[in-house]
PDB file of C-alpha atoms in Angstrom:
ATOM      1  CA  MET W   1      -0.276  -1.154  -5.301  1.00 56.00           C
ATOM      2  CA  GLU W   2       0.134   0.886  -2.243  1.00 55.00           C
ATOM      3  CA  THR W   3       3.109   1.702  -0.068  1.00 47.00           C
ATOM      4  CA  SER W   4       2.253   2.304   3.555  1.00 46.00           C
ATOM      5  CA  THR W   5       2.272   5.985   4.434  1.00 45.00           C
ATOM      6  CA  GLU W   6       1.212   6.020   8.072  1.00 48.00           C
ATOM      7  CA  GLY W   7       3.472   8.236  10.130  1.00 40.00           C
ATOM      8  CA  ALA W   8       5.301   9.517   7.044  1.00 37.00           C
ATOM      9  CA  ALA W   9       5.222  13.009   5.685  1.00 35.00           C
ATOM     10  CA  GLN W  10       6.221  11.954   2.167  1.00 36.00           C
ATOM     11  CA  PRO W  11       5.311   8.978  -0.025  1.00 36.00           C
ATOM     12  CA  ASP W  12       7.556   5.942  -0.227  1.00 36.00           C
ATOM     13  CA  SER W  13       9.602   7.014   2.773  1.00 34.00           C
ATOM     14  CA  ASN W  14      12.175   4.374   3.702  1.00 34.00           C
ATOM     15  CA  PRO W  15      13.709   5.074   7.116  1.00 32.00           C
ATOM     16  CA  ALA W  16      16.654   2.721   6.828  1.00 33.00           C
ATOM     17  CA  ALA W  17      18.756   2.304   9.921  1.00 32.00           C
ATOM     18  CA  ALA W  18      21.730   4.649   9.873  1.00 32.00           C
ATOM     19  CA  VAL W  19      24.758   4.470  12.130  1.00 30.00           C
ATOM     20  CA  ASP W  20      26.589   7.638  13.134  1.00 32.00           C
ATOM     21  CA  PRO W  21      26.040   9.649   9.924  1.00 33.00           C
ATOM     22  CA  PRO W  22      28.469  12.549   9.408  1.00 34.00           C
ATOM     23  CA  VAL W  23      27.302  15.889  10.783  1.00 32.00           C
ATOM     24  CA  PRO W  24      27.122  18.432   7.957  1.00 36.00           C
ATOM     25  CA  ALA W  25      28.815  21.795   8.182  1.00 36.00           C
ATOM     26  CA  GLY W  26      26.435  24.728   8.318  1.00 39.00           C
ATOM     27  CA  PRO W  27      24.133  26.681  10.592  1.00 37.00           C
ATOM     28  CA  VAL W  28      23.342  25.408  14.052  1.00 36.00           C
ATOM     29  CA  GLU W  29      19.725  24.858  12.987  1.00 36.00           C
ATOM     30  CA  ALA W  30      20.832  22.411  10.292  1.00 36.00           C
ATOM     31  CA  VAL W  31      22.968  20.473  12.767  1.00 35.00           C
ATOM     32  CA  ILE W  32      20.087  20.253  15.246  1.00 33.00           C
ATOM     33  CA  GLU W  33      17.691  19.118  12.527  1.00 37.00           C
ATOM     34  CA  THR W  34      20.094  16.381  11.433  1.00 36.00           C
ATOM     35  CA  ALA W  35      20.506  15.212  15.036  1.00 38.00           C
ATOM     36  CA  VAL W  36      16.752  15.024  15.488  1.00 37.00           C
ATOM     37  CA  GLU W  37      16.315  13.043  12.260  1.00 35.00           C
ATOM     38  CA  THR W  38      19.103  10.672  13.293  1.00 36.00           C
ATOM     39  CA  ALA W  39      17.519  10.070  16.684  1.00 37.00           C
ATOM     40  CA  THR W  40      14.176   9.366  14.994  1.00 37.00           C
ATOM     41  CA  VAL W  41      15.742   6.862  12.633  1.00 41.00           C
ATOM     42  CA  THR W  42      17.928   5.032  15.139  1.00 44.00           C
ATOM     43  CA  ALA W  43      15.421   5.010  17.990  1.00 46.00           C
ATOM     44  CA  PRO W  44      11.868   5.524  16.676  1.00 57.00           C
ATOM     45  CA  THR W  45       9.321   6.593  19.240  1.00 74.00           C
ATOM     46  CA  ALA W  46       5.867   5.063  19.152  1.00 85.00           C
ATOM     47  CA  ILE W  47       3.204   7.597  18.252  1.00 89.00           C
ATOM     48  CA  PRO W  48      -0.559   7.182  17.961  1.00 93.00           C
ATOM     49  CA  PRO W  49      -1.887   6.594  14.451  1.00 95.00           C
ATOM     50  CA  SER W  50      -2.622   9.886  12.696  1.00 93.00           C
ATOM     51  CA  ALA W  51      -3.783   8.838   9.230  1.00 96.00           C
ATOM     52  CA  LEU W  52      -5.285   5.923   7.358  1.00 97.00           C
ATOM     53  CA  SER W  53      -4.274   4.290   4.088  1.00 97.00           C
ATOM     54  CA  PRO W  54      -6.060   1.475   2.229  1.00 97.00           C
ATOM     55  CA  SER W  55      -3.457  -1.081   3.305  1.00 96.00           C
ATOM     56  CA  ARG W  56      -3.642  -0.210   6.972  1.00 97.00           C
ATOM     57  CA  ALA W  57      -7.426  -0.032   6.896  1.00 97.00           C
ATOM     58  CA  SER W  58      -7.434  -3.544   5.444  1.00 96.00           C
ATOM     59  CA  ASP W  59      -4.969  -4.650   8.127  1.00 97.00           C
ATOM     60  CA  PHE W  60      -7.286  -3.542  10.917  1.00 98.00           C
ATOM     61  CA  MET W  61     -10.323  -5.159   9.312  1.00 96.00           C
ATOM     62  CA  GLN W  62      -8.337  -8.360   8.881  1.00 95.00           C
ATOM     63  CA  CYS W  63      -6.821  -8.351  12.380  1.00 98.00           C
ATOM     64  CA  PRO W  64      -6.556  -5.441  14.845  1.00 98.00           C
ATOM     65  CA  LEU W  65      -3.440  -6.966  16.402  1.00 98.00           C
ATOM     66  CA  LEU W  66      -1.731  -7.076  13.008  1.00 98.00           C
ATOM     67  CA  TYR W  67      -2.497  -3.377  12.609  1.00 98.00           C
ATOM     68  CA  ARG W  68      -0.899  -2.686  15.981  1.00 98.00           C
ATOM     69  CA  PHE W  69       2.229  -4.683  15.111  1.00 98.00           C
ATOM     70  CA  ARG W  70       2.677  -2.784  11.854  1.00 97.00           C
ATOM     71  CA  VAL W  71       1.638   0.749  12.766  1.00 97.00           C
ATOM     72  CA  ILE W  72       2.397   1.170  16.470  1.00 97.00           C
ATOM     73  CA  ASP W  73       5.070  -1.409  17.277  1.00 96.00           C
ATOM     74  CA  ARG W  74       6.497  -1.226  13.756  1.00 96.00           C
ATOM     75  CA  LEU W  75       7.804  -4.768  13.986  1.00 96.00           C
ATOM     76  CA  PRO W  76      10.090  -5.762  11.101  1.00 94.00           C
ATOM     77  CA  GLU W  77       8.788  -8.077   8.413  1.00 94.00           C
ATOM     78  CA  LYS W  78      10.799 -10.196   6.011  1.00 92.00           C
ATOM     79  CA  PRO W  79      10.485  -9.294   2.337  1.00 94.00           C
ATOM     80  CA  SER W  80       8.661 -11.881   0.238  1.00 95.00           C
ATOM     81  CA  GLU W  81       9.368 -12.895  -3.326  1.00 96.00           C
ATOM     82  CA  ALA W  82       5.782 -12.170  -4.389  1.00 96.00           C
ATOM     83  CA  ALA W  83       5.619  -8.674  -2.873  1.00 96.00           C
ATOM     84  CA  THR W  84       9.077  -7.748  -4.137  1.00 98.00           C
ATOM     85  CA  ARG W  85       8.211  -8.968  -7.622  1.00 98.00           C
ATOM     86  CA  GLY W  86       5.120  -6.786  -7.469  1.00 97.00           C
ATOM     87  CA  THR W  87       7.214  -3.757  -6.544  1.00 98.00           C
ATOM     88  CA  LEU W  88       9.587  -4.491  -9.419  1.00 98.00           C
ATOM     89  CA  VAL W  89       6.801  -4.865 -11.989  1.00 98.00           C
ATOM     90  CA  HIS W  90       5.126  -1.660 -10.804  1.00 98.00           C
ATOM     91  CA  ALA W  91       8.405   0.224 -11.229  1.00 98.00           C
ATOM     92  CA  VAL W  92       8.802  -1.081 -14.781  1.00 98.00           C
ATOM     93  CA  LEU W  93       5.257  -0.137 -15.794  1.00 98.00           C
ATOM     94  CA  GLU W  94       5.731   3.329 -14.327  1.00 98.00           C
ATOM     95  CA  ARG W  95       9.069   3.946 -16.064  1.00 98.00           C
ATOM     96  CA  LEU W  96       7.863   2.705 -19.439  1.00 98.00           C
ATOM     97  CA  PHE W  97       5.759   5.848 -19.816  1.00 98.00           C
ATOM     98  CA  ASP W  98       8.947   7.910 -19.800  1.00 98.00           C
ATOM     99  CA  ALA W  99       9.460   6.675 -23.369  1.00 98.00           C
ATOM    100  CA  PRO W 100       7.660   8.139 -26.398  1.00 98.00           C
ATOM    101  CA  ALA W 101       4.364   6.381 -27.174  1.00 98.00           C
ATOM    102  CA  ALA W 102       5.708   4.501 -30.201  1.00 98.00           C
ATOM    103  CA  GLU W 103       8.531   3.012 -28.116  1.00 98.00           C
ATOM    104  CA  ARG W 104       6.326   1.597 -25.372  1.00 98.00           C
ATOM    105  CA  THR W 105       6.690  -1.993 -26.472  1.00 98.00           C
ATOM    106  CA  ALA W 106       6.891  -5.281 -24.621  1.00 98.00           C
ATOM    107  CA  PRO W 107      10.593  -5.815 -25.477  1.00 98.00           C
ATOM    108  CA  ARG W 108      11.441  -2.352 -24.175  1.00 98.00           C
ATOM    109  CA  ALA W 109       9.435  -2.932 -21.008  1.00 98.00           C
ATOM    110  CA  LYS W 110      11.207  -6.230 -20.338  1.00 98.00           C
ATOM    111  CA  SER W 111      14.570  -4.578 -20.963  1.00 98.00           C
ATOM    112  CA  LEU W 112      13.854  -2.243 -18.038  1.00 98.00           C
ATOM    113  CA  ILE W 113      13.654  -5.106 -15.536  1.00 98.00           C
ATOM    114  CA  PRO W 114      17.408  -5.559 -14.800  1.00 98.00           C
ATOM    115  CA  GLY W 115      17.952  -1.860 -14.195  1.00 98.00           C
ATOM    116  CA  GLN W 116      14.876  -1.518 -11.992  1.00 98.00           C
ATOM    117  CA  TRP W 117      15.962  -4.597 -10.017  1.00 98.00           C
ATOM    118  CA  ASP W 118      19.333  -2.939  -9.411  1.00 97.00           C
ATOM    119  CA  ARG W 119      17.598   0.252  -8.243  1.00 97.00           C
ATOM    120  CA  LEU W 120      15.334  -1.740  -5.940  1.00 97.00           C
ATOM    121  CA  ARG W 121      18.293  -3.495  -4.324  1.00 96.00           C
ATOM    122  CA  GLU W 122      19.997  -0.148  -3.768  1.00 97.00           C
ATOM    123  CA  SER W 123      16.953   1.484  -2.202  1.00 96.00           C
ATOM    124  CA  ARG W 124      15.886  -1.578  -0.200  1.00 96.00           C
ATOM    125  CA  PRO W 125      18.978  -3.665   0.621  1.00 93.00           C
ATOM    126  CA  GLU W 126      16.890  -6.125   2.626  1.00 94.00           C
ATOM    127  CA  VAL W 127      15.506  -7.658  -0.585  1.00 95.00           C
ATOM    128  CA  VAL W 128      18.956  -9.042  -1.379  1.00 92.00           C
ATOM    129  CA  GLU W 129      18.451 -11.672   1.330  1.00 93.00           C
ATOM    130  CA  LEU W 130      15.644 -13.206  -0.741  1.00 96.00           C
ATOM    131  CA  PHE W 131      18.260 -14.921  -2.891  1.00 95.00           C
ATOM    132  CA  ALA W 132      21.093 -15.246  -0.388  1.00 93.00           C
ATOM    133  CA  ASP W 133      20.836 -19.058  -0.613  1.00 94.00           C
ATOM    134  CA  ASP W 134      20.908 -19.040  -4.416  1.00 93.00           C
ATOM    135  CA  PRO W 135      24.641 -18.868  -5.244  1.00 90.00           C
ATOM    136  CA  GLN W 136      24.176 -20.042  -8.827  1.00 92.00           C
ATOM    137  CA  GLY W 137      21.430 -17.527  -9.471  1.00 93.00           C
ATOM    138  CA  GLU W 138      18.989 -20.129 -10.785  1.00 96.00           C
ATOM    139  CA  ARG W 139      16.094 -19.114  -8.531  1.00 96.00           C
ATOM    140  CA  LEU W 140      16.752 -15.442  -9.185  1.00 97.00           C
ATOM    141  CA  ALA W 141      16.696 -16.050 -12.946  1.00 97.00           C
ATOM    142  CA  ARG W 142      13.398 -17.892 -12.636  1.00 97.00           C
ATOM    143  CA  TRP W 143      11.973 -15.089 -10.482  1.00 98.00           C
ATOM    144  CA  LEU W 144      13.050 -12.432 -12.991  1.00 98.00           C
ATOM    145  CA  GLY W 145      11.525 -14.538 -15.750  1.00 98.00           C
ATOM    146  CA  GLU W 146       8.208 -14.524 -13.894  1.00 98.00           C
ATOM    147  CA  ALA W 147       8.410 -10.738 -13.670  1.00 98.00           C
ATOM    148  CA  GLU W 148       8.963 -10.626 -17.441  1.00 98.00           C
ATOM    149  CA  GLN W 149       5.852 -12.733 -18.003  1.00 98.00           C
ATOM    150  CA  LEU W 150       3.751 -10.373 -15.894  1.00 98.00           C
ATOM    151  CA  VAL W 151       5.063  -7.327 -17.750  1.00 98.00           C
ATOM    152  CA  GLU W 152       4.424  -8.953 -21.123  1.00 98.00           C
ATOM    153  CA  ARG W 153       0.888  -9.949 -20.132  1.00 98.00           C
ATOM    154  CA  TRP W 154       0.078  -6.314 -19.443  1.00 98.00           C
ATOM    155  CA  PHE W 155       0.297  -5.603 -23.174  1.00 98.00           C
ATOM    156  CA  SER W 156      -2.598  -7.990 -23.798  1.00 98.00           C
ATOM    157  CA  LEU W 157      -4.741  -5.974 -21.380  1.00 98.00           C
ATOM    158  CA  GLU W 158      -3.796  -2.370 -22.159  1.00 98.00           C
ATOM    159  CA  ASP W 159      -2.017  -0.577 -24.993  1.00 98.00           C
ATOM    160  CA  PRO W 160       0.443   1.896 -23.451  1.00 98.00           C
ATOM    161  CA  SER W 161       1.062   3.524 -26.832  1.00 98.00           C
ATOM    162  CA  ARG W 162      -2.517   4.850 -26.629  1.00 97.00           C
ATOM    163  CA  LEU W 163      -2.256   6.046 -23.034  1.00 97.00           C
ATOM    164  CA  GLU W 164      -0.883   9.304 -21.669  1.00 97.00           C
ATOM    165  CA  PRO W 165      -1.305   9.106 -17.878  1.00 98.00           C
ATOM    166  CA  ALA W 166      -1.949  12.360 -16.083  1.00 98.00           C
ATOM    167  CA  GLU W 167      -0.210  10.960 -13.010  1.00 98.00           C
ATOM    168  CA  ARG W 168       1.889   7.944 -12.073  1.00 98.00           C
ATOM    169  CA  GLU W 169       2.592   6.792  -8.518  1.00 97.00           C
ATOM    170  CA  LEU W 170       0.574   9.753  -7.287  1.00 97.00           C
ATOM    171  CA  PHE W 171       0.682  10.467  -3.549  1.00 97.00           C
ATOM    172  CA  VAL W 172      -2.684  11.781  -2.373  1.00 97.00           C
ATOM    173  CA  GLU W 173      -3.805  12.989   1.034  1.00 97.00           C
ATOM    174  CA  THR W 174      -6.896  14.727   2.321  1.00 97.00           C
ATOM    175  CA  GLU W 175      -8.490  15.526   5.649  1.00 96.00           C
ATOM    176  CA  LEU W 176     -12.165  14.803   6.209  1.00 91.00           C
ATOM    177  CA  ASP W 177     -14.463  17.114   8.137  1.00 87.00           C
ATOM    178  CA  SER W 178     -14.056  14.765  11.104  1.00 86.00           C
ATOM    179  CA  GLY W 179     -10.300  15.426  11.149  1.00 90.00           C
ATOM    180  CA  LEU W 180      -9.415  11.970   9.814  1.00 94.00           C
ATOM    181  CA  ARG W 181      -6.570  12.111   7.312  1.00 97.00           C
ATOM    182  CA  LEU W 182      -6.652   9.696   4.379  1.00 98.00           C
ATOM    183  CA  ARG W 183      -3.600   9.049   2.251  1.00 97.00           C
ATOM    184  CA  GLY W 184      -2.253   6.634  -0.278  1.00 96.00           C
ATOM    185  CA  ILE W 185      -0.379   6.164  -3.547  1.00 97.00           C
ATOM    186  CA  ILE W 186      -2.318   5.658  -6.788  1.00 98.00           C
ATOM    187  CA  ASP W 187      -0.560   3.669  -9.508  1.00 98.00           C
ATOM    188  CA  ARG W 188      -1.991   5.616 -12.413  1.00 98.00           C
ATOM    189  CA  VAL W 189      -4.499   8.386 -13.084  1.00 98.00           C
ATOM    190  CA  ASP W 190      -5.883   8.857 -16.602  1.00 98.00           C
ATOM    191  CA  VAL W 191      -7.826  11.982 -17.518  1.00 97.00           C
ATOM    192  CA  ALA W 192      -9.922  12.054 -20.704  1.00 95.00           C
ATOM    193  CA  PRO W 193     -10.111  15.192 -22.878  1.00 94.00           C
ATOM    194  CA  THR W 194     -13.623  15.625 -21.469  1.00 93.00           C
ATOM    195  CA  GLY W 195     -12.198  15.722 -17.949  1.00 93.00           C
ATOM    196  CA  GLU W 196     -13.381  12.270 -16.830  1.00 96.00           C
ATOM    197  CA  VAL W 197     -10.993  10.600 -14.411  1.00 97.00           C
ATOM    198  CA  ARG W 198      -9.988   6.937 -14.369  1.00 98.00           C
ATOM    199  CA  ILE W 199      -8.028   5.483 -11.445  1.00 98.00           C
ATOM    200  CA  VAL W 200      -5.925   2.436 -12.337  1.00 98.00           C
ATOM    201  CA  ASP W 201      -4.180  -0.019 -10.039  1.00 98.00           C
ATOM    202  CA  TYR W 202      -1.905  -2.867 -11.129  1.00 98.00           C
ATOM    203  CA  LYS W 203      -2.100  -6.192  -9.324  1.00 97.00           C
ATOM    204  CA  THR W 204       0.469  -8.905  -9.946  1.00 97.00           C
ATOM    205  CA  GLY W 205      -1.733 -11.616  -8.453  1.00 96.00           C
ATOM    206  CA  LYS W 206      -4.877 -13.234  -9.807  1.00 96.00           C
ATOM    207  CA  ALA W 207      -8.310 -11.631  -9.885  1.00 96.00           C
ATOM    208  CA  PRO W 208     -10.582 -12.670  -7.002  1.00 93.00           C
ATOM    209  CA  ARG W 209     -13.722 -14.676  -7.509  1.00 90.00           C
ATOM    210  CA  PRO W 210     -16.819 -12.509  -8.061  1.00 87.00           C
ATOM    211  CA  GLU W 211     -18.036 -13.012  -4.504  1.00 85.00           C
ATOM    212  CA  TYR W 212     -14.816 -11.413  -3.234  1.00 86.00           C
ATOM    213  CA  SER W 213     -14.667  -8.525  -5.698  1.00 86.00           C
ATOM    214  CA  GLU W 214     -16.102  -6.034  -3.201  1.00 89.00           C
ATOM    215  CA  GLY W 215     -13.091  -6.463  -0.946  1.00 85.00           C
ATOM    216  CA  ALA W 216     -10.792  -5.925  -3.902  1.00 86.00           C
ATOM    217  CA  LEU W 217     -12.608  -2.714  -4.830  1.00 94.00           C
ATOM    218  CA  PHE W 218     -12.333  -1.268  -1.315  1.00 95.00           C
ATOM    219  CA  GLN W 219      -8.885   0.161  -2.058  1.00 96.00           C
ATOM    220  CA  MET W 220     -10.114   1.757  -5.274  1.00 97.00           C
ATOM    221  CA  LYS W 221     -13.161   3.302  -3.619  1.00 97.00           C
ATOM    222  CA  PHE W 222     -10.827   4.645  -0.929  1.00 98.00           C
ATOM    223  CA  TYR W 223      -8.785   6.396  -3.615  1.00 98.00           C
ATOM    224  CA  ALA W 224     -11.933   7.646  -5.327  1.00 98.00           C
ATOM    225  CA  LEU W 225     -13.084   9.158  -2.036  1.00 98.00           C
ATOM    226  CA  VAL W 226      -9.780  10.993  -1.615  1.00 97.00           C
ATOM    227  CA  VAL W 227      -9.911  12.315  -5.184  1.00 97.00           C
ATOM    228  CA  TRP W 228     -13.503  13.446  -4.695  1.00 97.00           C
ATOM    229  CA  ARG W 229     -12.618  15.272  -1.484  1.00 96.00           C
ATOM    230  CA  LEU W 230      -9.549  16.863  -3.078  1.00 95.00           C
ATOM    231  CA  LYS W 231     -10.955  17.797  -6.482  1.00 94.00           C
ATOM    232  CA  ASN W 232     -14.726  17.636  -5.989  1.00 95.00           C
ATOM    233  CA  VAL W 233     -14.794  15.160  -8.880  1.00 96.00           C
ATOM    234  CA  VAL W 234     -16.186  11.619  -8.687  1.00 98.00           C
ATOM    235  CA  PRO W 235     -13.883   9.401 -10.807  1.00 98.00           C
ATOM    236  CA  ARG W 236     -15.675   7.998 -13.830  1.00 98.00           C
ATOM    237  CA  ARG W 237     -14.046   4.574 -13.569  1.00 98.00           C
ATOM    238  CA  LEU W 238     -12.006   2.449 -11.166  1.00 98.00           C
ATOM    239  CA  GLN W 239      -9.884  -0.168 -12.876  1.00 98.00           C
ATOM    240  CA  LEU W 240      -7.933  -3.080 -11.401  1.00 98.00           C
ATOM    241  CA  VAL W 241      -5.515  -4.719 -13.838  1.00 98.00           C
ATOM    242  CA  TYR W 242      -4.693  -8.278 -12.716  1.00 98.00           C
ATOM    243  CA  LEU W 243      -1.483  -9.346 -14.407  1.00 98.00           C
ATOM    244  CA  GLY W 244      -1.430 -12.740 -12.713  1.00 97.00           C
ATOM    245  CA  SER W 245      -4.605 -13.940 -14.422  1.00 97.00           C
ATOM    246  CA  GLY W 246      -4.841 -11.513 -17.318  1.00 98.00           C
ATOM    247  CA  GLN W 247      -8.101  -9.922 -16.227  1.00 97.00           C
ATOM    248  CA  VAL W 248      -9.375  -6.378 -15.799  1.00 97.00           C
ATOM    249  CA  LEU W 249     -11.944  -5.533 -13.126  1.00 96.00           C
ATOM    250  CA  THR W 250     -13.756  -2.220 -13.541  1.00 96.00           C
ATOM    251  CA  TYR W 251     -16.282  -0.343 -11.476  1.00 97.00           C
ATOM    252  CA  ASP W 252     -18.015   2.964 -12.140  1.00 98.00           C
ATOM    253  CA  PRO W 253     -18.652   4.626  -8.767  1.00 97.00           C
ATOM    254  CA  VAL W 254     -21.396   7.053  -7.893  1.00 97.00           C
ATOM    255  CA  LEU W 255     -21.426   9.621  -5.125  1.00 97.00           C
ATOM    256  CA  ALA W 256     -23.441   7.354  -2.821  1.00 97.00           C
ATOM    257  CA  ASP W 257     -20.627   4.755  -3.009  1.00 95.00           C
ATOM    258  CA  LEU W 258     -18.081   7.257  -1.781  1.00 97.00           C
ATOM    259  CA  GLU W 259     -20.333   8.499   0.989  1.00 97.00           C
ATOM    260  CA  ARG W 260     -20.758   4.909   2.215  1.00 96.00           C
ATOM    261  CA  VAL W 261     -17.002   4.364   2.156  1.00 97.00           C
ATOM    262  CA  GLU W 262     -16.498   7.567   4.129  1.00 97.00           C
ATOM    263  CA  ARG W 263     -18.944   6.430   6.814  1.00 96.00           C
ATOM    264  CA  LYS W 264     -17.247   3.054   6.975  1.00 97.00           C
ATOM    265  CA  LEU W 265     -13.815   4.635   7.339  1.00 97.00           C
ATOM    266  CA  MET W 266     -15.014   6.928  10.108  1.00 97.00           C
ATOM    267  CA  ALA W 267     -16.415   3.944  12.019  1.00 97.00           C
ATOM    268  CA  LEU W 268     -13.155   2.107  11.417  1.00 97.00           C
ATOM    269  CA  TRP W 269     -11.111   5.066  12.642  1.00 97.00           C
ATOM    270  CA  GLU W 270     -13.216   5.298  15.794  1.00 97.00           C
ATOM    271  CA  ALA W 271     -12.476   1.628  16.450  1.00 97.00           C
ATOM    272  CA  ILE W 272      -8.760   2.271  15.918  1.00 97.00           C
ATOM    273  CA  ARG W 273      -8.892   5.283  18.238  1.00 96.00           C
ATOM    274  CA  LEU W 274     -10.511   3.245  21.018  1.00 97.00           C
ATOM    275  CA  ALA W 275      -8.027   0.410  20.598  1.00 97.00           C
ATOM    276  CA  THR W 276      -5.142   2.901  20.690  1.00 97.00           C
ATOM    277  CA  GLU W 277      -6.363   4.492  23.900  1.00 96.00           C
ATOM    278  CA  THR W 278      -7.259   1.260  25.706  1.00 96.00           C
ATOM    279  CA  GLY W 279      -4.457  -0.926  24.367  1.00 96.00           C
ATOM    280  CA  ASP W 280      -7.083  -3.541  23.468  1.00 96.00           C
ATOM    281  CA  TRP W 281      -5.833  -4.973  20.162  1.00 97.00           C
ATOM    282  CA  ARG W 282      -7.433  -8.357  19.726  1.00 96.00           C
ATOM    283  CA  PRO W 283      -6.220 -10.949  17.221  1.00 97.00           C
ATOM    284  CA  ARG W 284      -8.713 -12.156  14.653  1.00 97.00           C
ATOM    285  CA  PRO W 285      -7.668 -15.624  13.499  1.00 96.00           C
ATOM    286  CA  THR W 286      -8.196 -16.407   9.811  1.00 95.00           C
ATOM    287  CA  LYS W 287      -6.579 -18.581   7.150  1.00 94.00           C
ATOM    288  CA  LEU W 288      -4.231 -15.674   6.467  1.00 92.00           C
ATOM    289  CA  CYS W 289      -2.514 -16.243   9.826  1.00 95.00           C
ATOM    290  CA  GLY W 290      -0.340 -18.875   8.186  1.00 93.00           C
ATOM    291  CA  TRP W 291       1.450 -16.137   6.232  1.00 91.00           C
ATOM    292  CA  CYS W 292       1.869 -13.714   9.137  1.00 95.00           C
ATOM    293  CA  ASP W 293       5.403 -12.758  10.174  1.00 95.00           C
ATOM    294  CA  HIS W 294       4.344 -12.057  13.749  1.00 97.00           C
ATOM    295  CA  GLN W 295       3.239 -15.445  15.056  1.00 96.00           C
ATOM    296  CA  ALA W 296       5.974 -15.340  17.715  1.00 96.00           C
ATOM    297  CA  HIS W 297       4.238 -12.273  19.218  1.00 97.00           C
ATOM    298  CA  CYS W 298       0.644 -13.431  18.724  1.00 97.00           C
ATOM    299  CA  PRO W 299      -1.357 -15.000  21.588  1.00 97.00           C
ATOM    300  CA  GLU W 300      -3.142 -17.229  19.072  1.00 96.00           C
ATOM    301  CA  PHE W 301       0.199 -18.984  18.533  1.00 96.00           C
ATOM    302  CA  GLY W 302       1.333 -18.915  22.146  1.00 96.00           C
ATOM    303  CA  GLY W 303       3.290 -15.692  21.741  1.00 97.00           C
ATOM    304  CA  THR W 304       3.305 -12.497  23.771  1.00 97.00           C
ATOM    305  CA  PRO W 305       2.994  -9.039  22.195  1.00 97.00           C
ATOM    306  CA  PRO W 306       5.717  -6.530  23.019  1.00 96.00           C
ATOM    307  CA  PRO W 307       4.999  -4.150  25.915  1.00 96.00           C
ATOM    308  CA  TYR W 308       2.465  -1.616  24.707  1.00 97.00           C
ATOM    309  CA  PRO W 309       4.429   1.593  24.014  1.00 96.00           C
ATOM    310  CA  LEU W 310       1.579   4.097  24.343  1.00 96.00           C
ATOM    311  CA  PRO W 311      -0.326   5.382  27.392  1.00 94.00           C
ATOM    312  CA  VAL W 312      -3.418   3.362  28.232  1.00 93.00           C
ATOM    313  CA  ARG W 313      -6.687   4.524  29.728  1.00 83.00           C
ATOM    314  CA  ALA W 314      -9.434   2.326  31.104  1.00 70.00           C
ATOM    315  CA  ALA W 315     -12.258   1.558  28.703  1.00 55.00           C
ATOM    316  CA  GLU W 316     -15.543   3.239  29.529  1.00 58.00           C
ATOM    317  CA  SER W 317     -18.002   0.828  31.077  1.00 50.00           C
ATOM    318  CA  GLY W 318     -20.798  -0.138  28.758  1.00 48.00           C
ATOM    319  CA  GLY W 319     -19.037   1.287  25.719  1.00 43.00           C
ATOM    320  CA  PRO W 320     -18.022  -0.740  22.684  1.00 41.00           C
ATOM    321  CA  ALA W 321     -14.536  -2.219  22.891  1.00 40.00           C
ATOM    322  CA  GLN W 322     -13.736  -1.933  19.204  1.00 38.00           C
ATOM    323  CA  GLY W 323     -16.484   0.145  17.604  1.00 36.00           C
ATOM    324  CA  ARG W 324     -18.664  -1.217  14.837  1.00 35.00           C
ATOM    325  CA  MET W 325     -17.725  -2.341  11.341  1.00 33.00           C
ATOM    326  CA  GLY W 326     -19.971  -3.935   8.786  1.00 39.00           C
ATOM    327  CA  PRO W 327     -22.743  -3.165   6.334  1.00 40.00           C
ATOM    328  CA  ASP W 328     -24.171   0.334   6.455  1.00 39.00           C
TER     329      ASP W 328
END
């Protein structure tokens, strides 16, 4: 799972709207800094994209206009039950490793769910609206029960009593020679006594069909590229744990894989740069449009995008409008 990190200096940043926060006592510099942060939170200014994460890369490949809505316009999106359940399950699996190995059991993991749900509601109050029309709590109870099933299924796929992760929810960032910054959050990093690295990502949905596995592995190869650039080590294994279907997808990358991903990301970033400068963000209709929160702003549904908040320059004649993406 990955939390978007574009435009953020720290992982899992959550710029909730604040209204007239108290000004702290202290040096003038502290007061000025607080005022600047408040202005940024209450009235965010559009800035050009400066980094790329797996989620945002996938957004642009899926639909350039969706990328614009999320990264540049930063349009709000309603929380979904599925995504919120995924966040909850990830939190439980992360916290379970705080316990001694012998105590990492399914009952203990399920007992963490209520407390992690409370923490999630405190940190992201917007998720409360998911069950605003459920006064008796029946739908919430069913939803929490589904989260329990996902957590319990994990124990049939991995044995946490035999695992000692080197990192959990690890924020990683690197800058390529081209100047492109890559960043993301890795669910789990395991390091063998021999030094071999395994990158693990939990998915609360079902595993894709084999013909779609390459798309699923894109995120993992992205992380492997970042680790290679940071540590000069090619991860031994990439592992996707699908809790929805009880399957584990693994891939053992080689250096050539990571070099191909780097070339693809550089071509993708060039396309994003051109779209940013020209304001040409074209929708790409797919079956996924039915789940998009931004239909009211999308020309494919008769909507109008918000005024473009960045300077625009004319596209060079004869040049590609969006760059090139596809097989190497």
